[in-house]
Amino acid sequence: MRRTRGLAAIGIAAAALLALTACNSGSPTSPGGEATGGSGGGDKPLFEVAKDVKVDGSPTFDRITKNGKITIGVKEDQPNLGYLDVTTNQRTGFDVDIARWIAASLGYDESKITFKPIASANREQAIVNGDIDYYVGTYSITDKRKEQIDFAGPYFVTGQGLLVAKDSPIKSEKDLNEKTTVCSATGSTPIQNIRTNYPNVPTKEFDLYSACVEELLNGGVQAVTTDQAILIGYAAKDPDNLKVVGEPFTVEKYGVGLAKGDTALRTHINDLFTKGGTTWKAIFDKNLGSSGIKVEQPAVDAY
């Protein structure tokens, strides 16, 4: 019964969220035909598409130029961060707008963007293979991942949290034990943290966080763990059945995943973040401002 009620509530809440965001969920076109960023609540776009862009020494930008389009890896099951409405085919969220902003800075409007959903476990390989030009999707910067790819940013800092059933006795990570199965995405940093720091806690993995949430509503697991920003989005969609508990117990820095050694593109994106604080805030306010999360734009790591 919990699963049926929970999924129905998610559907109803999702519809309400879409009604609220429909007016600014895409990338509208300016009077001159140039695609711009979504509106921040008024007529002024969040950002505009740059012209005559050059990123000398970037093999990724050279490939983009040759293809005449840009391919971006994203998530599509994370409300307010990276979300695809399968009915309207509209993509919304903080990460999606960050991805659009970067594309615009490279001279590419919405019509020349291909969004490609990539599961957490496959992100590095997709970048290494050149299947995508860059990845924006709650992608935590780690030293292990830096062995294969590079990161621009961070553009957001959060921490690992727990999502549980509304009637759960779990109040924080301290209550996890051998009887509390925790779910997260395959290959994600959060599931690795649980295994390392809480070795007696059973774990379960799925390709998508949404599958973990469904399993939680089903009673198949007792908690879902990932970055708190993601979990708040799920709890906001189904407050009658889900809640976020405790305080973040890690620090996760979200970066833009890039091909290893593409220093020119990494520098371009880092400069965009450094100089574009007003745009960053507008993107945050549009997508996450109502969540109650209080954050500042982080300084980039120009390694």
Short mmCIF file of C-alpha atoms in Angstrom, two decimals:
data_model
loop_
_atom_site.label_atom_id
_atom_site.label_comp_id
_atom_site.label_asym_id
_atom_site.label_seq_id
_atom_site.Cartn_x
_atom_site.Cartn_y
_atom_site.Cartn_z
CA MET A 1 0.00 0.00 0.00
CA ARG A 2 2.83 2.40 0.79
CA ARG A 3 4.29 1.92 -2.68
CA THR A 4 1.00 2.68 -4.45
CA ARG A 5 0.29 5.77 -2.40
CA GLY A 6 3.90 6.93 -2.72
CA LEU A 7 4.07 6.60 -6.49
CA ALA A 8 0.72 8.32 -6.89
CA ALA A 9 1.87 11.19 -4.71
CA ILE A 10 5.07 11.53 -6.73
CA GLY A 11 3.03 11.75 -9.92
CA ILE A 12 0.70 14.41 -8.50
CA ALA A 13 3.58 16.43 -7.06
CA ALA A 14 5.50 16.15 -10.32
CA ALA A 15 2.54 17.56 -12.21
CA ALA A 16 2.35 20.46 -9.80
CA LEU A 17 6.06 21.13 -10.13
CA LEU A 18 5.83 21.10 -13.91
CA ALA A 19 2.94 23.55 -13.80
CA LEU A 20 5.09 25.91 -11.76
CA THR A 21 8.16 25.58 -13.97
CA ALA A 22 6.58 25.37 -17.42
CA CYS A 23 7.02 29.08 -17.99
CA ASN A 24 10.80 28.91 -17.67
CA SER A 25 11.81 25.32 -18.32
CA GLY A 26 13.29 25.64 -21.77
CA SER A 27 15.66 27.91 -23.64
CA PRO A 28 13.48 30.48 -25.38
CA THR A 29 14.53 32.30 -28.50
CA SER A 30 15.39 35.97 -28.57
CA PRO A 31 13.79 38.35 -31.10
CA GLY A 32 16.82 37.96 -33.35
CA GLY A 33 16.48 34.18 -33.38
CA GLU A 34 19.41 33.57 -31.02
CA ALA A 35 18.64 31.00 -28.33
CA THR A 36 19.03 32.25 -24.80
CA GLY A 37 18.88 30.82 -21.32
CA GLY A 38 15.59 30.26 -19.56
CA SER A 39 13.90 33.17 -17.88
CA GLY A 40 14.58 33.75 -14.23
CA GLY A 41 11.01 34.82 -13.62
CA GLY A 42 10.88 37.90 -15.85
CA ASP A 43 11.57 38.70 -19.47
CA LYS A 44 15.33 38.87 -19.05
CA PRO A 45 17.11 35.65 -20.09
CA LEU A 46 19.56 33.98 -17.74
CA PHE A 47 22.29 34.03 -20.40
CA GLU A 48 22.85 34.58 -24.09
CA VAL A 49 24.66 32.58 -26.74
CA ALA A 50 28.18 33.84 -27.44
CA LYS A 51 29.37 34.52 -30.97
CA ASP A 52 32.70 33.93 -32.73
CA VAL A 53 33.99 31.70 -29.93
CA LYS A 54 37.50 30.25 -30.05
CA VAL A 55 38.98 27.78 -27.58
CA ASP A 56 42.45 27.28 -28.98
CA GLY A 57 44.12 24.03 -28.06
CA SER A 58 40.94 22.19 -27.05
CA PRO A 59 40.45 18.88 -28.90
CA THR A 60 36.90 18.70 -27.50
CA PHE A 61 35.99 22.10 -28.91
CA ASP A 62 37.55 21.12 -32.24
CA ARG A 63 35.31 18.05 -32.31
CA ILE A 64 32.26 20.12 -31.41
CA THR A 65 33.06 22.55 -34.21
CA LYS A 66 33.49 19.73 -36.70
CA ASN A 67 30.20 18.09 -35.68
CA GLY A 68 28.32 21.38 -35.61
CA LYS A 69 26.62 20.33 -32.39
CA ILE A 70 27.41 19.68 -28.75
CA THR A 71 26.64 16.45 -26.87
CA ILE A 72 26.23 16.72 -23.10
CA GLY A 73 25.96 13.88 -20.62
CA VAL A 74 23.27 14.43 -17.97
CA LYS A 75 21.01 12.82 -15.42
CA GLU A 76 17.27 12.84 -16.02
CA ASP A 77 15.71 11.40 -12.86
CA GLN A 78 16.74 14.03 -10.30
CA PRO A 79 14.01 16.60 -9.58
CA ASN A 80 15.23 20.22 -9.66
CA LEU A 81 18.72 19.12 -10.73
CA GLY A 82 18.50 16.98 -13.86
CA TYR A 83 14.99 15.90 -14.80
CA LEU A 84 13.24 14.81 -17.99
CA ASP A 85 9.46 14.93 -18.22
CA VAL A 86 8.67 12.04 -20.54
CA THR A 87 5.28 13.53 -21.42
CA THR A 88 6.49 16.95 -22.57
CA ASN A 89 10.12 15.97 -23.28
CA GLN A 90 11.18 19.04 -21.31
CA ARG A 91 14.46 18.97 -19.40
CA THR A 92 14.69 21.04 -16.25
CA GLY A 93 17.01 21.50 -13.31
CA PHE A 94 20.06 23.29 -11.96
CA ASP A 95 22.57 20.96 -13.63
CA VAL A 96 20.74 21.11 -16.96
CA ASP A 97 20.81 24.91 -16.94
CA ILE A 98 24.49 24.89 -15.99
CA ALA A 99 25.08 22.61 -18.99
CA ARG A 100 23.10 24.99 -21.24
CA TRP A 101 25.05 27.96 -19.91
CA ILE A 102 28.36 26.31 -20.80
CA ALA A 103 27.07 25.40 -24.26
CA ALA A 104 25.95 29.01 -24.79
CA SER A 105 29.40 30.26 -23.80
CA LEU A 106 30.82 28.02 -26.53
CA GLY A 107 28.40 29.44 -29.10
CA TYR A 108 25.75 26.71 -29.16
CA ASP A 109 22.05 27.26 -28.59
CA GLU A 110 19.42 24.74 -27.52
CA SER A 111 18.76 23.58 -31.07
CA LYS A 112 22.36 22.38 -31.37
CA ILE A 113 22.52 20.52 -28.03
CA THR A 114 22.04 16.78 -27.71
CA PHE A 115 21.45 15.69 -24.11
CA LYS A 116 22.54 12.12 -23.46
CA PRO A 117 21.56 10.35 -20.22
CA ILE A 118 24.51 8.47 -18.75
CA ALA A 119 24.31 6.23 -15.67
CA SER A 120 26.72 7.03 -12.83
CA ALA A 121 28.82 3.92 -13.40
CA ASN A 122 29.40 4.78 -17.08
CA ARG A 123 30.34 8.46 -16.89
CA GLU A 124 34.12 8.21 -17.06
CA GLN A 125 34.01 5.75 -19.94
CA ALA A 126 31.59 7.94 -21.91
CA ILE A 127 34.00 10.86 -21.57
CA VAL A 128 37.08 8.77 -22.41
CA ASN A 129 35.34 7.29 -25.46
CA GLY A 130 34.27 10.72 -26.71
CA ASP A 131 30.59 9.72 -26.59
CA ILE A 132 29.89 13.08 -24.94
CA ASP A 133 31.69 16.41 -25.01
CA TYR A 134 31.27 17.03 -21.29
CA TYR A 135 29.14 15.79 -18.38
CA VAL A 136 27.04 17.84 -15.95
CA GLY A 137 25.04 15.75 -13.51
CA THR A 138 25.77 15.81 -9.75
CA TYR A 139 29.26 14.54 -10.62
CA SER A 140 31.45 14.55 -7.51
CA ILE A 141 35.10 15.48 -8.04
CA THR A 142 37.38 12.74 -6.70
CA ASP A 143 41.08 11.93 -7.07
CA LYS A 144 40.25 8.48 -8.42
CA ARG A 145 38.12 9.93 -11.22
CA LYS A 146 40.85 12.45 -12.01
CA GLU A 147 43.03 9.52 -13.03
CA GLN A 148 40.82 9.10 -16.11
CA ILE A 149 39.25 12.51 -16.73
CA ASP A 150 39.50 16.18 -15.79
CA PHE A 151 37.00 18.41 -13.99
CA ALA A 152 36.06 22.05 -14.32
CA GLY A 153 34.61 23.67 -11.24
CA PRO A 154 33.37 22.90 -8.68
CA TYR A 155 30.15 24.75 -9.44
CA PHE A 156 28.24 23.43 -6.41
CA VAL A 157 29.07 21.92 -3.01
CA THR A 158 26.73 19.67 -1.04
CA GLY A 159 27.05 16.60 1.19
CA GLN A 160 25.83 13.04 1.45
CA GLY A 161 22.51 12.57 3.24
CA LEU A 162 19.77 10.03 3.89
CA LEU A 163 16.21 9.75 2.56
CA VAL A 164 13.89 7.50 4.58
CA ALA A 165 10.21 6.68 4.93
CA LYS A 166 8.19 9.29 6.80
CA ASP A 167 7.57 6.88 9.69
CA SER A 168 11.16 5.58 9.85
CA PRO A 169 12.99 5.60 13.20
CA ILE A 170 16.25 6.42 11.40
CA LYS A 171 17.35 9.91 12.37
CA SER A 172 20.89 10.01 10.94
CA GLU A 173 23.68 7.83 9.59
CA LYS A 174 24.43 6.82 13.20
CA ASP A 175 21.27 4.69 13.18
CA LEU A 176 22.39 2.55 10.23
CA ASN A 177 23.06 -1.07 11.12
CA GLU A 178 22.95 -4.63 9.78
CA LYS A 179 19.14 -4.45 9.56
CA THR A 180 18.96 -1.23 7.53
CA THR A 181 19.63 -1.76 3.85
CA VAL A 182 20.81 1.38 2.08
CA CYS A 183 20.35 2.01 -1.64
CA SER A 184 22.24 4.23 -4.06
CA ALA A 185 23.29 4.41 -7.72
CA THR A 186 25.75 1.86 -9.05
CA GLY A 187 29.27 3.27 -9.11
CA SER A 188 28.36 6.39 -7.16
CA THR A 189 30.51 7.99 -4.48
CA PRO A 190 27.77 7.65 -1.80
CA ILE A 191 27.51 3.86 -2.10
CA GLN A 192 31.29 3.60 -1.86
CA ASN A 193 31.26 5.78 1.26
CA ILE A 194 28.70 3.52 2.94
CA ARG A 195 30.72 0.39 2.20
CA THR A 196 33.94 1.95 3.43
CA ASN A 197 32.67 3.66 6.57
CA TYR A 198 29.74 1.38 7.50
CA PRO A 199 30.87 -2.11 6.43
CA ASN A 200 28.15 -3.89 8.43
CA VAL A 201 25.34 -2.05 6.61
CA PRO A 202 23.77 -4.00 3.70
CA THR A 203 23.64 -2.13 0.41
CA LYS A 204 21.63 -2.33 -2.80
CA GLU A 205 22.37 -0.65 -6.12
CA PHE A 206 20.40 0.46 -9.16
CA ASP A 207 21.40 2.44 -12.22
CA LEU A 208 19.03 5.26 -11.27
CA TYR A 209 18.32 6.99 -7.96
CA SER A 210 14.64 6.98 -8.85
CA ALA A 211 14.73 3.17 -8.74
CA CYS A 212 16.17 3.38 -5.22
CA VAL A 213 13.35 5.72 -4.18
CA GLU A 214 10.78 3.31 -5.57
CA GLU A 215 12.43 0.47 -3.65
CA LEU A 216 12.26 2.59 -0.49
CA LEU A 217 8.55 3.20 -1.03
CA ASN A 218 8.19 -0.55 -1.61
CA GLY A 219 9.85 -1.34 1.72
CA GLY A 220 12.71 -3.17 -0.01
CA VAL A 221 15.31 -0.84 1.52
CA GLN A 222 15.26 1.34 4.61
CA ALA A 223 17.18 4.34 3.27
CA VAL A 224 18.41 5.95 0.08
CA THR A 225 21.70 7.79 0.17
CA THR A 226 23.17 10.33 -2.18
CA ASP A 227 23.85 14.04 -2.08
CA GLN A 228 21.38 15.87 0.11
CA ALA A 229 20.45 18.28 -2.69
CA ILE A 230 19.11 15.35 -4.72
CA LEU A 231 17.24 13.83 -1.78
CA ILE A 232 15.50 17.08 -0.92
CA GLY A 233 14.05 17.09 -4.42
CA TYR A 234 12.52 13.65 -3.93
CA ALA A 235 11.20 14.48 -0.46
CA ALA A 236 9.60 17.67 -1.79
CA LYS A 237 7.70 15.62 -4.37
CA ASP A 238 6.30 13.15 -1.82
CA PRO A 239 6.33 14.77 1.65
CA ASP A 240 3.62 12.44 2.97
CA ASN A 241 5.81 9.37 2.54
CA LEU A 242 9.43 10.57 2.47
CA LYS A 243 11.74 12.72 4.55
CA VAL A 244 15.42 13.72 4.65
CA VAL A 245 17.07 13.11 8.02
CA GLY A 246 20.26 14.19 9.76
CA GLU A 247 22.99 16.48 8.53
CA PRO A 248 25.30 15.92 5.54
CA PHE A 249 28.11 13.59 6.58
CA THR A 250 30.46 14.13 3.64
CA VAL A 251 31.48 17.00 1.39
CA GLU A 252 30.70 16.52 -2.29
CA LYS A 253 31.96 18.99 -4.88
CA TYR A 254 30.13 18.88 -8.21
CA GLY A 255 32.29 19.37 -11.28
CA VAL A 256 31.96 19.29 -15.05
CA GLY A 257 33.51 16.10 -16.39
CA LEU A 258 35.90 16.66 -19.32
CA ALA A 259 38.39 14.75 -21.42
CA LYS A 260 41.73 14.22 -19.67
CA GLY A 261 44.27 16.85 -20.63
CA ASP A 262 41.82 19.32 -22.21
CA THR A 263 43.23 22.23 -20.21
CA ALA A 264 41.92 24.83 -22.66
CA LEU A 265 38.27 23.82 -22.25
CA ARG A 266 38.64 23.40 -18.49
CA THR A 267 40.08 26.92 -18.26
CA HIS A 268 37.27 28.31 -20.42
CA ILE A 269 34.58 26.80 -18.16
CA ASN A 270 36.38 27.82 -14.97
CA ASP A 271 36.61 31.39 -16.25
CA LEU A 272 32.88 31.29 -17.07
CA PHE A 273 32.05 30.23 -13.50
CA THR A 274 34.46 32.75 -11.96
CA LYS A 275 33.16 35.73 -13.92
CA GLY A 276 29.51 34.66 -14.04
CA GLY A 277 28.46 34.81 -10.41
CA THR A 278 25.27 36.71 -11.20
CA THR A 279 24.24 34.11 -13.77
CA TRP A 280 25.10 31.25 -11.40
CA LYS A 281 22.88 32.75 -8.72
CA ALA A 282 20.02 33.25 -11.17
CA ILE A 283 20.26 29.60 -12.24
CA PHE A 284 20.34 28.49 -8.60
CA ASP A 285 17.38 30.66 -7.60
CA LYS A 286 15.32 29.41 -10.55
CA ASN A 287 15.87 25.73 -9.79
CA LEU A 288 16.75 25.33 -6.10
CA GLY A 289 15.91 28.62 -4.46
CA SER A 290 12.60 27.35 -3.09
CA SER A 291 14.25 24.30 -1.50
CA GLY A 292 15.50 26.24 1.49
CA ILE A 293 19.12 25.25 0.83
CA LYS A 294 21.45 28.15 1.61
CA VAL A 295 24.67 27.98 -0.38
CA GLU A 296 27.25 30.23 -1.96
CA GLN A 297 28.88 29.69 -5.31
CA PRO A 298 32.18 27.89 -4.65
CA ALA A 299 35.54 29.03 -5.96
CA VAL A 300 36.86 26.95 -8.82
CA ASP A 301 39.86 24.65 -8.44
CA ALA A 302 42.18 25.73 -11.25
CA TYR A 303 44.54 22.77 -10.92
#
